[in-house]
Amino acid sequence: MNVKTNTPILQNWIGGEWCDSSSGETFEVLNPLDDSVYCYAAKGTGDDIRKAVAAAKSAFPAYKNTTPTERERWLLRVAEIMEERKAELVDCLIDEIGSPIQKAMFEFSKGLTMVRAAAGLCRNVRGETIPSDTPGKFSMSIREPLGVVAVITPFNVPLIKLTRLISNALAVGNTVVQLPSELSPHISVLFAQIVADAGFPPGTFNVVTGYGVDIGDDLTSSTEVDFVSFTGSTVVGQHINEICAKNRTPITLELGGKSPTVVLADADLDKVMPLAARSIFMFGGQACIATSRFYVERPIFDEFVKRFSMIASKVGMGDLRDPNTIIAPIISERQRNRVKTHIADAVEKGATVVIGGEWEGNRCQPTLLTDVSEEMTLCREETFGPVTAIYPIDSYEEGLEKANDTEFGLASAIFTQDISKALHFAQNIGAGMCHINGPTIYDEAHVPFGGNGKSGSGREGTDADLEAMTELKWITVQL
Ligand code: NAD
């Protein structure tokens, strides 16, 4: 294992101070391209979590009374500093999680938009006047922040997730404790420095790095935490949901996906094919909203597979700093084994590998499979790699039925010129998001982003977070 000289050692950011883990221990963060040590990070403990929650709790009373102008100014300053430190943030996304530069730049600009959009929320924390049945009674509601928000984020789009959720929580007057993925702590630590430099008061934003499996429960089970925003795998999400249910802690869950795209015979394949490729190959398929199931009407099935295969053969797998590179290394040994097992299991049970299936270092080639059937693991489970199955369908109705045949319900898409079928699909698909003639990989700062079933519950985005991270209070005045 290579260890670079000057390898950074990350600390926790608690109460406006950098501090080592209470145990003094650190852990290695590996660059997924070659498994060299990218950095070391404080191995946070339960005590560190409690310290961070206490810091956020004690910062809350003063912070909740800050003015919209102050919070808006701090958030806009965060965006300015992000732009000044763009190169550092983009480099981190490339070397810490293996983002090709194209994805790193995309993630940076989305993150910037998330912060700016949040700044607009500060002036929108409002209630309403309510007519009263009692003569002389003036009745109204006000909207109040909840308190301490725990933000737990995944490795794959860490900057998008932390900018959106932390900025929205801070915009409406909450304080925050963040637990980043142990695979991507550096980007959170860089963001913490930016938040501090922008002027946010000490304790309003805290980061504890460490292994979620060791210290996550200390955060989510804390009775001092008033809201949990979790993005990650379904299995961890279900565990956290049970903990939060015990304490009646409100929670949003943004979990895994098995997103379908239906392509009808009247679709314009010249337009569809680049979007189909984007839907699964971006960041090597490590996207919750990646399309892992394509249902294609039989008259165009062979042509679709042929063209998809041609595109897949040309998808860039070169230097991560080459703008033509799309395919990222798979993040960890555990995740690589998952992708390998899914492909091997499908092949053993009779799937046809149209293209791909092999590995170049830690990168899996873009892989298209046909003849995928029920008993294969990848038919139903999230693979989280550049691997997708293409199924023929005989009608739109069959496409809708098959697309709905899943326990997940995150993103979905349909390509057709038939507006009636497209809207019928949008209304009847059991997913939280549906894109007509667009790719499943799509997001904006102010939309209700989220899924159903095993893909989670609740929505995120400026308006959704405003509602989720605040509570209404009813006030009356007898005149
Ligand atoms: P993961 O579930 O392994 O980890 C996510 C986070 O949970 C990490 O910060 C981890 O440290 C933490 N964690 C682990 N155990 C915990 C516990 N007991 N208590 C609290 N926190 C704990 O997920 P990952 O591999 O980092 O990310 C990939 C998964 O995330 C995929 O399933 C993907 O679909 C999903 N994802 C969903 C969305 C969405 O918006 N729906 C977006 C991105 C990723």
Short mmCIF file of C-alpha atoms and ligand atoms in Angstrom, two decimals:
data_model
loop_
_atom_site.label_atom_id
_atom_site.label_comp_id
_atom_site.label_asym_id
_atom_site.label_seq_id
_atom_site.Cartn_x
_atom_site.Cartn_y
_atom_site.Cartn_z
CA MET A 1 0.00 0.00 0.00
CA ASN A 2 1.38 3.42 -1.01
CA VAL A 3 1.42 6.13 1.62
CA LYS A 4 1.98 9.61 0.19
CA THR A 5 4.18 11.95 2.14
CA ASN A 6 2.25 14.88 3.63
CA THR A 7 -0.87 12.74 3.79
CA PRO A 8 -3.43 14.93 5.58
CA ILE A 9 -4.83 13.91 8.96
CA LEU A 10 -8.39 15.12 9.36
CA GLN A 11 -9.87 16.21 12.67
CA ASN A 12 -13.42 16.56 13.92
CA TRP A 13 -15.00 20.01 13.84
CA ILE A 14 -16.92 20.49 17.08
CA GLY A 15 -18.14 23.71 18.69
CA GLY A 16 -15.99 25.83 16.38
CA GLU A 17 -12.75 23.93 17.08
CA TRP A 18 -10.71 21.27 15.34
CA CYS A 19 -10.18 18.31 17.64
CA ASP A 20 -8.79 14.79 17.57
CA SER A 21 -10.97 11.82 18.34
CA SER A 22 -11.41 11.34 22.09
CA SER A 23 -9.65 7.99 21.65
CA GLY A 24 -6.78 9.64 19.75
CA GLU A 25 -7.29 7.05 17.00
CA THR A 26 -7.42 7.67 13.26
CA PHE A 27 -8.42 5.53 10.30
CA GLU A 28 -7.24 5.30 6.69
CA VAL A 29 -9.25 6.68 3.81
CA LEU A 30 -8.25 5.02 0.54
CA ASN A 31 -8.19 6.44 -2.96
CA PRO A 32 -10.44 3.92 -4.75
CA LEU A 33 -8.47 4.16 -7.99
CA ASP A 34 -5.48 2.26 -6.59
CA ASP A 35 -6.25 1.74 -2.90
CA SER A 36 -3.39 4.03 -1.85
CA VAL A 37 -3.91 5.98 1.38
CA TYR A 38 -5.58 9.27 0.47
CA CYS A 39 -5.75 10.63 4.01
CA TYR A 40 -6.23 9.73 7.65
CA ALA A 41 -9.27 10.86 9.61
CA ALA A 42 -10.15 11.07 13.29
CA LYS A 43 -11.88 7.85 14.28
CA GLY A 44 -14.78 9.53 16.06
CA THR A 45 -16.24 7.92 19.19
CA GLY A 46 -19.58 7.99 20.94
CA ASP A 47 -18.13 10.68 23.21
CA ASP A 48 -17.24 12.81 20.18
CA ILE A 49 -20.80 12.47 18.93
CA ARG A 50 -22.18 13.50 22.33
CA LYS A 51 -19.82 16.47 22.40
CA ALA A 52 -20.92 17.54 18.92
CA VAL A 53 -24.61 17.16 19.76
CA ALA A 54 -24.09 19.19 22.97
CA ALA A 55 -22.31 21.91 20.97
CA ALA A 56 -25.15 22.05 18.45
CA LYS A 57 -27.73 22.07 21.24
CA SER A 58 -26.09 24.95 23.08
CA ALA A 59 -25.64 26.97 19.86
CA PHE A 60 -29.31 26.54 18.94
CA PRO A 61 -31.13 29.10 21.16
CA ALA A 62 -29.02 32.02 19.91
CA TYR A 63 -28.86 30.74 16.33
CA LYS A 64 -32.61 30.27 15.98
CA ASN A 65 -32.99 33.99 16.74
CA THR A 66 -30.56 35.15 14.05
CA THR A 67 -32.16 37.23 11.34
CA PRO A 68 -32.88 36.03 7.80
CA THR A 69 -30.38 38.64 6.59
CA GLU A 70 -27.60 37.13 8.72
CA ARG A 71 -28.27 33.54 7.66
CA GLU A 72 -28.69 34.55 4.03
CA ARG A 73 -25.38 36.48 4.13
CA TRP A 74 -23.51 33.55 5.69
CA LEU A 75 -24.90 31.09 3.13
CA LEU A 76 -24.10 33.34 0.19
CA ARG A 77 -20.59 33.74 1.63
CA VAL A 78 -20.33 29.92 1.76
CA ALA A 79 -21.10 29.87 -1.98
CA GLU A 80 -18.46 32.55 -2.65
CA ILE A 81 -15.79 30.67 -0.70
CA MET A 82 -16.73 27.44 -2.46
CA GLU A 83 -16.01 29.17 -5.75
CA GLU A 84 -12.67 30.45 -4.42
CA ARG A 85 -11.78 26.89 -3.30
CA LYS A 86 -13.26 25.11 -6.31
CA ALA A 87 -9.98 23.45 -7.34
CA GLU A 88 -9.49 21.99 -3.86
CA LEU A 89 -13.06 20.67 -3.67
CA VAL A 90 -12.91 19.19 -7.18
CA ASP A 91 -9.54 17.56 -6.46
CA CYS A 92 -10.98 16.05 -3.30
CA LEU A 93 -13.94 14.58 -5.20
CA ILE A 94 -11.52 13.05 -7.71
CA ASP A 95 -8.98 11.60 -5.28
CA GLU A 96 -11.14 10.73 -2.29
CA ILE A 97 -14.01 8.94 -4.04
CA GLY A 98 -12.67 8.46 -7.57
CA SER A 99 -14.95 10.92 -9.36
CA PRO A 100 -14.02 11.49 -13.00
CA ILE A 101 -13.49 15.23 -13.45
CA GLN A 102 -16.71 15.55 -15.45
CA LYS A 103 -18.73 14.23 -12.47
CA ALA A 104 -16.65 16.21 -9.96
CA MET A 105 -17.32 19.48 -11.84
CA PHE A 106 -21.01 18.61 -12.15
CA GLU A 107 -21.19 17.83 -8.43
CA PHE A 108 -19.40 21.04 -7.54
CA SER A 109 -21.78 23.21 -9.56
CA LYS A 110 -24.84 21.36 -8.20
CA GLY A 111 -23.50 21.84 -4.67
CA LEU A 112 -23.07 25.55 -5.31
CA THR A 113 -26.67 25.76 -6.52
CA MET A 114 -27.86 23.92 -3.42
CA VAL A 115 -26.24 26.53 -1.15
CA ARG A 116 -27.57 29.48 -3.14
CA ALA A 117 -31.06 28.00 -3.27
CA ALA A 118 -30.94 27.51 0.52
CA ALA A 119 -30.09 31.19 0.98
CA GLY A 120 -33.48 31.95 -0.59
CA LEU A 121 -35.19 29.87 2.10
CA CYS A 122 -34.16 32.14 4.97
CA ARG A 123 -36.94 34.64 4.21
CA ASN A 124 -39.55 31.95 3.68
CA VAL A 125 -39.87 30.54 7.17
CA ARG A 126 -43.40 31.76 7.65
CA GLY A 127 -46.79 30.81 9.03
CA GLU A 128 -50.23 32.23 8.31
CA THR A 129 -53.20 33.96 9.90
CA ILE A 130 -56.14 31.67 10.57
CA PRO A 131 -59.82 32.70 10.86
CA SER A 132 -61.25 32.03 14.33
CA ASP A 133 -64.77 31.05 15.40
CA THR A 134 -64.35 33.07 18.60
CA PRO A 135 -65.20 36.77 18.32
CA GLY A 136 -62.16 38.96 19.03
CA LYS A 137 -59.72 36.05 18.78
CA PHE A 138 -56.72 36.68 16.51
CA SER A 139 -55.32 33.33 15.41
CA MET A 140 -52.07 32.60 13.59
CA SER A 141 -49.32 30.05 13.05
CA ILE A 142 -45.59 30.57 13.10
CA ARG A 143 -42.98 28.17 11.78
CA GLU A 144 -40.08 27.29 14.09
CA PRO A 145 -36.84 25.35 13.57
CA LEU A 146 -36.69 21.96 15.29
CA GLY A 147 -33.28 22.19 16.99
CA VAL A 148 -30.39 19.82 16.29
CA VAL A 149 -30.47 18.15 12.88
CA ALA A 150 -28.34 15.04 12.29
CA VAL A 151 -27.23 14.78 8.67
CA ILE A 152 -25.84 11.37 7.65
CA THR A 153 -24.50 11.22 4.10
CA PRO A 154 -23.27 8.54 1.64
CA PHE A 155 -20.00 8.41 -0.29
CA ASN A 156 -21.26 8.73 -3.84
CA VAL A 157 -22.49 12.34 -4.09
CA PRO A 158 -21.16 13.69 -0.78
CA LEU A 159 -20.93 17.35 -1.81
CA ILE A 160 -24.41 17.48 -3.32
CA LYS A 161 -25.91 15.83 -0.26
CA LEU A 162 -24.10 17.84 2.38
CA THR A 163 -24.55 21.20 0.66
CA ARG A 164 -28.27 20.60 0.20
CA LEU A 165 -29.11 19.20 3.61
CA ILE A 166 -26.78 21.26 5.77
CA SER A 167 -27.61 24.52 3.98
CA ASN A 168 -31.35 23.93 4.16
CA ALA A 169 -31.15 23.00 7.86
CA LEU A 170 -29.08 26.10 8.66
CA ALA A 171 -31.24 28.36 6.47
CA VAL A 172 -34.35 27.66 8.52
CA GLY A 173 -32.57 28.10 11.86
CA ASN A 174 -31.49 24.62 12.94
CA THR A 175 -28.00 23.62 14.06
CA VAL A 176 -26.33 20.56 12.57
CA VAL A 177 -24.19 17.54 13.41
CA GLN A 178 -22.91 15.74 10.34
CA LEU A 179 -21.67 12.18 10.10
CA PRO A 180 -20.11 11.74 6.66
CA SER A 181 -19.44 8.35 5.11
CA GLU A 182 -16.17 6.88 6.39
CA LEU A 183 -15.28 6.64 2.69
CA SER A 184 -15.54 10.40 2.12
CA PRO A 185 -14.77 12.43 5.26
CA HIS A 186 -12.43 14.95 3.63
CA ILE A 187 -15.06 16.72 1.54
CA SER A 188 -17.11 17.29 4.73
CA VAL A 189 -14.09 18.59 6.59
CA LEU A 190 -13.34 21.02 3.73
CA PHE A 191 -16.96 22.16 3.83
CA ALA A 192 -16.81 22.65 7.61
CA GLN A 193 -13.86 25.01 7.15
CA ILE A 194 -15.83 26.92 4.51
CA VAL A 195 -18.88 27.21 6.78
CA ALA A 196 -16.67 28.47 9.59
CA ASP A 197 -14.86 30.95 7.34
CA ALA A 198 -18.22 32.24 6.09
CA GLY A 199 -19.02 33.38 9.63
CA PHE A 200 -21.53 30.85 10.95
CA PRO A 201 -21.31 30.95 14.77
CA PRO A 202 -19.37 28.17 16.57
CA GLY A 203 -21.46 25.06 17.22
CA THR A 204 -23.98 25.75 14.48
CA PHE A 205 -22.28 23.16 12.26
CA ASN A 206 -20.27 20.19 13.55
CA VAL A 207 -18.66 17.22 11.81
CA VAL A 208 -17.61 13.94 13.39
CA THR A 209 -15.68 11.59 11.11
CA GLY A 210 -15.64 7.89 11.85
CA TYR A 211 -17.34 4.59 11.12
CA GLY A 212 -21.10 4.89 10.98
CA VAL A 213 -21.46 1.32 12.13
CA ASP A 214 -19.61 2.21 15.39
CA ILE A 215 -20.97 5.66 16.22
CA GLY A 216 -24.09 6.11 14.07
CA ASP A 217 -26.40 4.77 16.78
CA ASP A 218 -24.98 7.29 19.29
CA LEU A 219 -26.17 10.03 16.97
CA THR A 220 -29.54 8.71 15.86
CA SER A 221 -30.58 7.48 19.32
CA SER A 222 -29.65 10.74 21.07
CA THR A 223 -32.70 12.34 22.66
CA GLU A 224 -30.98 15.70 22.05
CA VAL A 225 -31.28 15.19 18.27
CA ASP A 226 -34.51 16.67 16.91
CA PHE A 227 -34.43 15.48 13.32
CA VAL A 228 -32.49 12.90 11.33
CA SER A 229 -31.78 13.23 7.62
CA PHE A 230 -30.30 9.97 6.37
CA THR A 231 -29.08 9.15 2.87
CA GLY A 232 -27.56 5.73 2.28
CA SER A 233 -28.33 2.09 1.83
CA THR A 234 -31.74 0.58 2.52
CA VAL A 235 -30.43 -1.80 5.17
CA VAL A 236 -28.82 0.97 7.26
CA GLY A 237 -31.84 3.22 6.68
CA GLN A 238 -34.21 0.59 8.04
CA HIS A 239 -32.05 0.18 11.13
CA ILE A 240 -32.00 3.96 11.76
CA ASN A 241 -35.73 4.19 11.15
CA GLU A 242 -36.37 1.71 13.96
CA ILE A 243 -34.15 3.70 16.35
CA CYS A 244 -35.86 6.98 15.48
CA ALA A 245 -39.31 5.44 15.83
CA LYS A 246 -38.51 4.55 19.47
CA ASN A 247 -37.67 8.19 20.30
CA ARG A 248 -40.31 9.61 17.94
CA THR A 249 -37.50 11.51 16.24
CA PRO A 250 -38.71 12.72 12.83
CA ILE A 251 -36.64 11.40 9.92
CA THR A 252 -36.28 11.52 6.17
CA LEU A 253 -34.83 8.46 4.48
CA GLU A 254 -33.23 8.66 1.05
CA LEU A 255 -32.25 5.07 0.27
CA GLY A 256 -31.33 2.73 -2.57
CA GLY A 257 -32.98 2.26 -5.93
CA LYS A 258 -33.73 -0.18 -8.72
CA SER A 259 -34.92 2.44 -11.15
CA PRO A 260 -36.65 1.48 -14.42
CA THR A 261 -36.65 3.19 -17.82
CA VAL A 262 -39.33 2.17 -20.34
CA VAL A 263 -38.60 2.80 -24.03
CA LEU A 264 -41.60 2.53 -26.37
CA ALA A 265 -41.33 1.74 -30.08
CA ASP A 266 -42.11 5.32 -31.15
CA ALA A 267 -39.16 6.80 -29.18
CA ASP A 268 -36.49 8.66 -31.12
CA LEU A 269 -33.44 6.47 -30.48
CA ASP A 270 -31.04 9.18 -31.64
CA LYS A 271 -32.17 11.21 -28.63
CA VAL A 272 -32.72 8.29 -26.26
CA MET A 273 -29.36 6.54 -26.52
CA PRO A 274 -27.05 9.20 -25.02
CA LEU A 275 -29.54 9.71 -22.17
CA ALA A 276 -29.81 5.96 -21.58
CA ALA A 277 -26.03 5.77 -21.34
CA ARG A 278 -25.96 8.69 -18.92
CA SER A 279 -28.62 6.96 -16.81
CA ILE A 280 -26.35 4.07 -15.92
CA PHE A 281 -22.73 4.87 -16.66
CA MET A 282 -22.31 8.21 -14.89
CA PHE A 283 -19.85 7.75 -11.98
CA GLY A 284 -19.69 4.08 -12.92
CA GLY A 285 -23.32 3.47 -11.99
CA GLN A 286 -22.79 4.49 -8.36
CA ALA A 287 -25.95 6.59 -8.27
CA CYS A 288 -29.12 5.84 -6.34
CA ILE A 289 -31.16 7.03 -9.35
CA ALA A 290 -29.22 5.03 -11.96
CA THR A 291 -31.35 2.98 -14.36
CA SER A 292 -30.62 -0.66 -13.65
CA ARG A 293 -33.65 -1.93 -15.62
CA PHE A 294 -34.44 -0.97 -19.22
CA TYR A 295 -37.75 -2.23 -20.67
CA VAL A 296 -37.71 -1.82 -24.45
CA GLU A 297 -40.57 -2.54 -26.86
CA ARG A 298 -39.80 -5.51 -29.06
CA PRO A 299 -39.84 -3.78 -32.49
CA ILE A 300 -36.85 -1.64 -31.44
CA PHE A 301 -35.27 -4.04 -28.93
CA ASP A 302 -32.44 -5.35 -31.16
CA GLU A 303 -31.61 -1.89 -32.47
CA PHE A 304 -31.60 -0.48 -28.90
CA VAL A 305 -29.26 -3.21 -27.66
CA LYS A 306 -26.96 -2.77 -30.69
CA ARG A 307 -26.71 0.99 -30.27
CA PHE A 308 -26.33 0.78 -26.47
CA SER A 309 -23.54 -1.72 -26.90
CA MET A 310 -21.78 0.58 -29.37
CA ILE A 311 -21.96 3.49 -26.90
CA ALA A 312 -20.82 1.26 -24.02
CA SER A 313 -17.74 0.20 -26.01
CA LYS A 314 -16.71 3.85 -26.28
CA VAL A 315 -17.43 5.10 -22.75
CA GLY A 316 -14.26 6.69 -21.37
CA MET A 317 -12.30 4.69 -18.78
CA GLY A 318 -9.07 6.71 -18.85
CA ASP A 319 -7.41 9.19 -16.53
CA LEU A 320 -9.90 10.59 -14.00
CA ARG A 321 -8.75 14.10 -14.94
CA ASP A 322 -9.54 13.52 -18.62
CA PRO A 323 -12.92 15.16 -19.39
CA ASN A 324 -13.84 12.18 -21.58
CA THR A 325 -13.62 9.74 -18.68
CA ILE A 326 -16.99 8.56 -17.36
CA ILE A 327 -16.34 5.27 -15.61
CA ALA A 328 -15.20 5.62 -12.01
CA PRO A 329 -13.48 3.03 -9.85
CA ILE A 330 -15.89 1.16 -7.61
CA ILE A 331 -15.48 2.68 -4.18
CA SER A 332 -14.36 -0.23 -1.97
CA GLU A 333 -13.38 -3.87 -1.91
CA ARG A 334 -16.73 -4.75 -0.36
CA GLN A 335 -18.64 -2.93 -3.09
CA ARG A 336 -16.44 -4.42 -5.86
CA ASN A 337 -17.23 -7.88 -4.56
CA ARG A 338 -20.92 -7.04 -4.67
CA VAL A 339 -20.75 -5.96 -8.33
CA LYS A 340 -18.65 -9.03 -9.25
CA THR A 341 -21.02 -11.39 -7.45
CA HIS A 342 -24.07 -9.89 -9.14
CA ILE A 343 -22.54 -10.31 -12.61
CA ALA A 344 -21.20 -13.83 -11.92
CA ASP A 345 -24.52 -14.97 -10.46
CA ALA A 346 -26.42 -13.65 -13.50
CA VAL A 347 -24.03 -15.29 -15.97
CA GLU A 348 -24.13 -18.60 -14.11
CA LYS A 349 -27.93 -18.57 -14.24
CA GLY A 350 -28.09 -17.90 -17.98
CA ALA A 351 -27.84 -14.13 -18.57
CA THR A 352 -26.14 -12.96 -21.77
CA VAL A 353 -23.31 -10.45 -21.40
CA VAL A 354 -23.82 -8.21 -24.44
CA ILE A 355 -20.75 -6.19 -23.57
CA GLY A 356 -18.48 -5.67 -20.54
CA GLY A 357 -18.35 -7.84 -17.45
CA GLU A 358 -14.56 -7.53 -17.12
CA TRP A 359 -12.49 -5.33 -14.81
CA GLU A 360 -9.66 -2.90 -15.46
CA GLY A 361 -8.04 -2.37 -12.06
CA ASN A 362 -10.80 -1.27 -9.70
CA ARG A 363 -13.08 -0.27 -12.55
CA CYS A 364 -15.82 -2.48 -13.93
CA GLN A 365 -16.37 -2.14 -17.68
CA PRO A 366 -19.74 -0.77 -18.78
CA THR A 367 -21.83 -3.93 -18.72
CA LEU A 368 -25.08 -4.68 -20.54
CA LEU A 369 -26.99 -7.87 -19.83
CA THR A 370 -29.96 -9.49 -21.56
CA ASP A 371 -31.86 -12.69 -20.72
CA VAL A 372 -31.95 -11.62 -17.09
CA SER A 373 -34.52 -13.55 -15.06
CA GLU A 374 -36.16 -13.55 -11.65
CA GLU A 375 -33.78 -15.91 -9.88
CA MET A 376 -30.77 -13.67 -10.58
CA THR A 377 -29.78 -11.36 -7.73
CA LEU A 378 -29.30 -8.31 -9.95
CA CYS A 379 -32.84 -8.64 -11.25
CA ARG A 380 -34.14 -7.25 -7.96
CA GLU A 381 -31.26 -5.91 -5.87
CA GLU A 382 -29.27 -2.70 -6.27
CA THR A 383 -25.86 -3.46 -7.87
CA PHE A 384 -24.33 0.05 -7.64
CA GLY A 385 -22.00 -0.39 -10.59
CA PRO A 386 -22.04 0.30 -14.37
CA VAL A 387 -24.26 -2.73 -14.93
CA THR A 388 -27.77 -2.77 -16.34
CA ALA A 389 -30.28 -5.31 -17.61
CA ILE A 390 -32.29 -4.81 -20.82
CA TYR A 391 -35.62 -6.62 -21.07
CA PRO A 392 -37.93 -6.84 -24.13
CA ILE A 393 -41.60 -5.94 -23.62
CA ASP A 394 -44.57 -6.56 -25.92
CA SER A 395 -46.64 -3.52 -24.95
CA TYR A 396 -46.70 -0.33 -22.92
CA GLU A 397 -48.91 -2.08 -20.36
CA GLU A 398 -46.31 -4.81 -19.87
CA GLY A 399 -43.62 -2.13 -19.45
CA LEU A 400 -45.60 -0.39 -16.72
CA GLU A 401 -46.34 -3.66 -14.94
CA LYS A 402 -42.69 -4.78 -15.02
CA ALA A 403 -41.42 -1.32 -14.01
CA ASN A 404 -43.71 -1.50 -10.98
CA ASP A 405 -42.59 -5.01 -10.07
CA THR A 406 -40.07 -3.94 -7.41
CA GLU A 407 -39.91 -3.14 -3.72
CA PHE A 408 -37.96 0.05 -4.53
CA GLY A 409 -39.55 3.26 -5.81
CA LEU A 410 -37.02 6.03 -6.40
CA ALA A 411 -36.66 7.37 -9.98
CA SER A 412 -38.30 6.23 -13.21
CA ALA A 413 -38.39 7.30 -16.85
CA ILE A 414 -40.32 6.68 -20.04
CA PHE A 415 -39.35 7.56 -23.60
CA THR A 416 -42.24 7.91 -26.06
CA GLN A 417 -43.95 10.46 -28.32
CA ASP A 418 -47.36 9.36 -26.97
CA ILE A 419 -48.30 11.94 -24.34
CA SER A 420 -51.26 9.87 -23.09
CA LYS A 421 -49.11 6.84 -22.36
CA ALA A 422 -46.35 9.04 -20.91
CA LEU A 423 -48.69 10.76 -18.46
CA HIS A 424 -50.46 7.51 -17.66
CA PHE A 425 -47.04 6.08 -16.78
CA ALA A 426 -46.15 9.09 -14.63
CA GLN A 427 -49.41 8.76 -12.73
CA ASN A 428 -49.22 5.01 -12.22
CA ILE A 429 -45.56 4.29 -11.57
CA GLY A 430 -44.88 3.58 -7.90
CA ALA A 431 -41.80 5.80 -7.79
CA GLY A 432 -41.20 9.14 -6.14
CA MET A 433 -39.89 10.67 -9.37
CA CYS A 434 -40.72 10.21 -13.05
CA HIS A 435 -39.01 11.77 -16.05
CA ILE A 436 -40.73 11.75 -19.43
CA ASN A 437 -38.19 11.71 -22.26
CA GLY A 438 -35.38 12.38 -19.78
CA PRO A 439 -32.84 10.32 -17.84
CA THR A 440 -33.47 8.94 -14.35
CA ILE A 441 -30.29 10.67 -13.17
CA TYR A 442 -31.66 14.15 -12.69
CA ASP A 443 -32.01 16.51 -9.70
CA GLU A 444 -32.58 20.18 -8.93
CA ALA A 445 -32.26 22.13 -5.67
CA HIS A 446 -35.95 23.02 -5.23
CA VAL A 447 -37.71 19.85 -6.40
CA PRO A 448 -39.26 17.21 -4.10
CA PHE A 449 -36.51 14.57 -4.37
CA GLY A 450 -37.10 11.15 -2.83
CA GLY A 451 -38.62 7.73 -3.08
CA ASN A 452 -41.13 5.21 -1.81
CA GLY A 453 -40.98 1.71 -0.34
CA LYS A 454 -37.43 0.43 0.10
CA SER A 455 -36.18 3.69 -1.47
CA GLY A 456 -37.19 5.67 1.59
CA SER A 457 -39.75 8.13 2.84
CA GLY A 458 -40.05 11.89 2.98
CA ARG A 459 -38.67 14.26 0.38
CA GLU A 460 -35.72 16.64 0.28
CA GLY A 461 -35.23 19.93 -1.57
CA THR A 462 -35.71 23.50 -0.44
CA ASP A 463 -39.49 23.42 0.10
CA ALA A 464 -39.58 19.83 1.36
CA ASP A 465 -36.74 20.47 3.82
CA LEU A 466 -38.36 23.69 5.00
CA GLU A 467 -41.46 21.69 5.94
CA ALA A 468 -39.59 18.70 7.36
CA MET A 469 -37.05 20.65 9.39
CA THR A 470 -39.48 23.12 10.99
CA GLU A 471 -42.71 22.80 12.96
CA LEU A 472 -45.81 24.99 13.03
CA LYS A 473 -46.88 26.60 16.28
CA TRP A 474 -50.45 27.90 16.70
CA ILE A 475 -50.80 31.20 18.58
CA THR A 476 -53.97 33.06 19.53
CA VAL A 477 -54.49 36.54 20.91
CA GLN A 478 -57.79 37.48 22.58
CA LEU A 479 -58.24 41.09 21.56
P1 NAD B 1 -24.20 3.23 3.59
O1 NAD B 1 -25.59 2.92 4.03
O2 NAD B 1 -23.17 2.20 3.69
O3 NAD B 1 -23.65 4.49 4.41
C1 NAD B 1 -24.35 5.71 4.44
C2 NAD B 1 -24.01 6.45 5.72
O4 NAD B 1 -24.54 5.73 6.82
C3 NAD B 1 -22.52 6.60 5.98
O5 NAD B 1 -22.28 7.90 6.48
C4 NAD B 1 -22.27 5.60 7.08
O6 NAD B 1 -21.18 5.97 7.90
C5 NAD B 1 -23.56 5.69 7.85
N1 NAD B 1 -23.90 4.58 8.75
C6 NAD B 1 -23.55 3.30 8.69
N2 NAD B 1 -24.08 2.61 9.73
C7 NAD B 1 -24.79 3.49 10.46
C8 NAD B 1 -25.58 3.43 11.65
N3 NAD B 1 -25.75 2.30 12.33
N4 NAD B 1 -26.16 4.56 12.11
C9 NAD B 1 -26.02 5.73 11.45
N5 NAD B 1 -25.27 5.85 10.32
C10 NAD B 1 -24.68 4.76 9.83
O7 NAD B 1 -24.33 3.79 2.09
P2 NAD B 1 -23.17 4.17 1.06
O8 NAD B 1 -22.52 2.92 0.57
O9 NAD B 1 -22.32 5.25 1.61
O10 NAD B 1 -24.02 4.83 -0.11
C11 NAD B 1 -24.62 4.08 -1.12
C12 NAD B 1 -26.10 3.88 -0.85
O11 NAD B 1 -26.73 5.14 -0.67
C13 NAD B 1 -26.79 3.23 -2.04
O12 NAD B 1 -27.73 2.30 -1.58
C14 NAD B 1 -27.48 4.41 -2.72
O13 NAD B 1 -28.59 4.05 -3.49
C15 NAD B 1 -27.85 5.24 -1.53
N6 NAD B 1 -28.06 6.64 -1.93
C16 NAD B 1 -29.33 7.13 -1.91
C17 NAD B 1 -29.57 8.43 -2.34
C18 NAD B 1 -30.97 8.99 -2.36
O14 NAD B 1 -31.12 10.21 -2.43
N7 NAD B 1 -32.00 8.16 -2.30
C19 NAD B 1 -28.50 9.24 -2.75
C20 NAD B 1 -27.21 8.72 -2.72
C21 NAD B 1 -27.00 7.40 -2.30
#
